[in-house]
Amino acid sequence: MGETQRYSIAYKGLKNGHHEFRFAVDRSLFEAFENTEIKDGACEVRVDLDRSEAQLTLDVAISGYVVVACDRCLEDCRVPVDFEGQLLVRFSEEVREYDGEVLWLLPGEERVDLTQYIYESIVLSLPYQRVHPEGECNPEMLERFRIVSDSEFAAIEERAATRGHADGEWAKLAALRERMESEAAEPSEEGTSGHPGAAE
Ligand SMILES: [Zn+2]
């Protein structure tokens, strides 16, 4: 059974009025979309379909979670999904594009395929920033990024120095670094002197 069959509703035989449908979303939905940022997930989709002569009104609720890469440490991160939306299905002899509100079907069709709608709704419901809760990022990964940014910092510093900008903020920064480095170098004599009893 293809993904498009799995998330479709055969409305042709339905009477006018309300009908409820449920779908379970898993990894295979996201695998059907190339270039998706979503690696995995589990969501429940509830659809309240109201059929009338002219159209179908679908109230859709999606809840569960998806797995994406954390923006901070790049490790897998679970993000909760909580979406509610309404989709209208109308019929037209001419082929029309889905405009974000109305899905147009040809009068002869028998099923409405919700695959694209469910996928897009999940993507749209994700927060702008996708990160682990504070303190739950992978510390090894964070350390690796910190080292990278330190070496990037050194490269910027070097570029500024070769441009001859020996004044302003960069000069202050360079002086500070020099002082810190010379201070750090001093305690290296430790071990050859400083024994309290050695004077006797
Ligand atoms: Zn993280």
Tab-separated table of C-alpha atoms in Angstrom, residues 18-101:
chain	number	residue	atom	x	y	z
A	18	HIS	CA	-20.017	14.173	9.977
A	19	HIS	CA	-17.636	11.246	9.681
A	20	GLU	CA	-14.485	10.619	11.669
A	21	PHE	CA	-11.223	9.184	10.366
A	22	ARG	CA	-7.929	8.431	12.068
A	23	PHE	CA	-4.490	7.910	10.605
A	24	ALA	CA	-1.200	6.964	12.198
A	25	VAL	CA	1.823	8.780	10.789
A	26	ASP	CA	5.207	7.118	11.065
A	27	ARG	CA	8.663	7.308	9.485
A	28	SER	CA	7.441	6.092	6.088
A	29	LEU	CA	5.530	9.328	5.470
A	30	PHE	CA	8.703	11.396	5.846
A	31	GLU	CA	10.690	8.946	3.739
A	32	ALA	CA	8.233	9.617	0.908
A	33	PHE	CA	9.388	13.241	0.791
A	34	GLU	CA	12.897	13.874	-0.476
A	35	ASN	CA	14.986	16.615	1.119
A	36	THR	CA	12.904	16.567	4.262
A	37	GLU	CA	14.538	17.647	7.496
A	38	ILE	CA	12.357	15.195	9.399
A	39	LYS	CA	14.129	11.918	10.115
A	40	ASP	CA	11.420	10.081	11.995
A	41	GLY	CA	8.226	10.621	13.911
A	42	ALA	CA	4.979	9.300	15.260
A	43	CYS	CA	1.769	11.289	15.050
A	44	GLU	CA	-1.918	10.659	15.248
A	45	VAL	CA	-4.143	12.395	12.719
A	46	ARG	CA	-7.823	12.885	13.483
A	47	VAL	CA	-10.089	14.086	10.722
A	48	ASP	CA	-13.654	15.220	11.201
A	49	LEU	CA	-15.154	15.211	7.727
A	50	ASP	CA	-18.390	17.104	7.144
A	51	ARG	CA	-19.919	16.223	3.834
A	52	SER	CA	-22.410	18.486	2.132
A	53	GLU	CA	-23.659	18.646	-1.454
A	54	ALA	CA	-21.199	21.315	-2.483
A	55	GLN	CA	-18.057	20.462	-0.570
A	56	LEU	CA	-16.216	18.498	2.103
A	57	THR	CA	-15.056	20.304	5.220
A	58	LEU	CA	-12.174	18.559	6.945
A	59	ASP	CA	-11.185	19.586	10.453
A	60	VAL	CA	-7.786	18.060	10.956
A	61	ALA	CA	-5.889	17.641	14.242
A	62	ILE	CA	-2.371	16.216	14.326
A	63	SER	CA	-0.507	15.419	17.523
A	64	GLY	CA	2.664	13.509	18.315
A	65	TYR	CA	6.343	14.187	17.673
A	66	VAL	CA	8.967	14.229	14.957
A	67	VAL	CA	12.737	13.774	15.077
A	68	VAL	CA	14.949	16.458	13.523
A	69	ALA	CA	18.569	17.536	13.931
A	70	CYS	CA	19.017	19.874	16.901
A	71	ASP	CA	20.008	23.388	15.760
A	72	ARG	CA	22.558	23.619	18.559
A	73	CYS	CA	24.325	20.213	18.664
A	74	LEU	CA	23.056	18.502	15.462
A	75	GLU	CA	22.095	15.342	17.345
A	76	ASP	CA	18.620	13.850	16.965
A	77	CYS	CA	16.025	15.871	18.796
A	78	ARG	CA	12.341	15.132	19.413
A	79	VAL	CA	10.013	18.017	18.670
A	80	PRO	CA	6.358	17.843	19.702
A	81	VAL	CA	3.740	18.297	16.984
A	82	ASP	CA	0.416	19.915	17.757
A	83	PHE	CA	-1.553	21.099	14.762
A	84	GLU	CA	-5.164	22.004	14.061
A	85	GLY	CA	-6.399	23.166	10.708
A	86	GLN	CA	-9.253	23.119	8.281
A	87	LEU	CA	-9.164	21.941	4.705
A	88	LEU	CA	-11.998	22.453	2.229
A	89	VAL	CA	-12.463	20.089	-0.664
A	90	ARG	CA	-14.422	21.390	-3.627
A	91	PHE	CA	-15.082	20.126	-7.094
A	92	SER	CA	-14.305	21.670	-10.428
A	93	GLU	CA	-14.239	20.448	-14.019
A	94	GLU	CA	-10.968	22.286	-14.543
A	95	VAL	CA	-7.794	21.244	-12.811
A	96	ARG	CA	-6.905	23.791	-10.120
A	97	GLU	CA	-3.968	24.088	-7.772
A	98	TYR	CA	-4.342	23.678	-4.022
A	99	ASP	CA	-4.234	27.236	-2.687
A	100	GLY	CA	-3.564	26.500	0.984
A	101	GLU	CA	-7.262	26.451	1.851
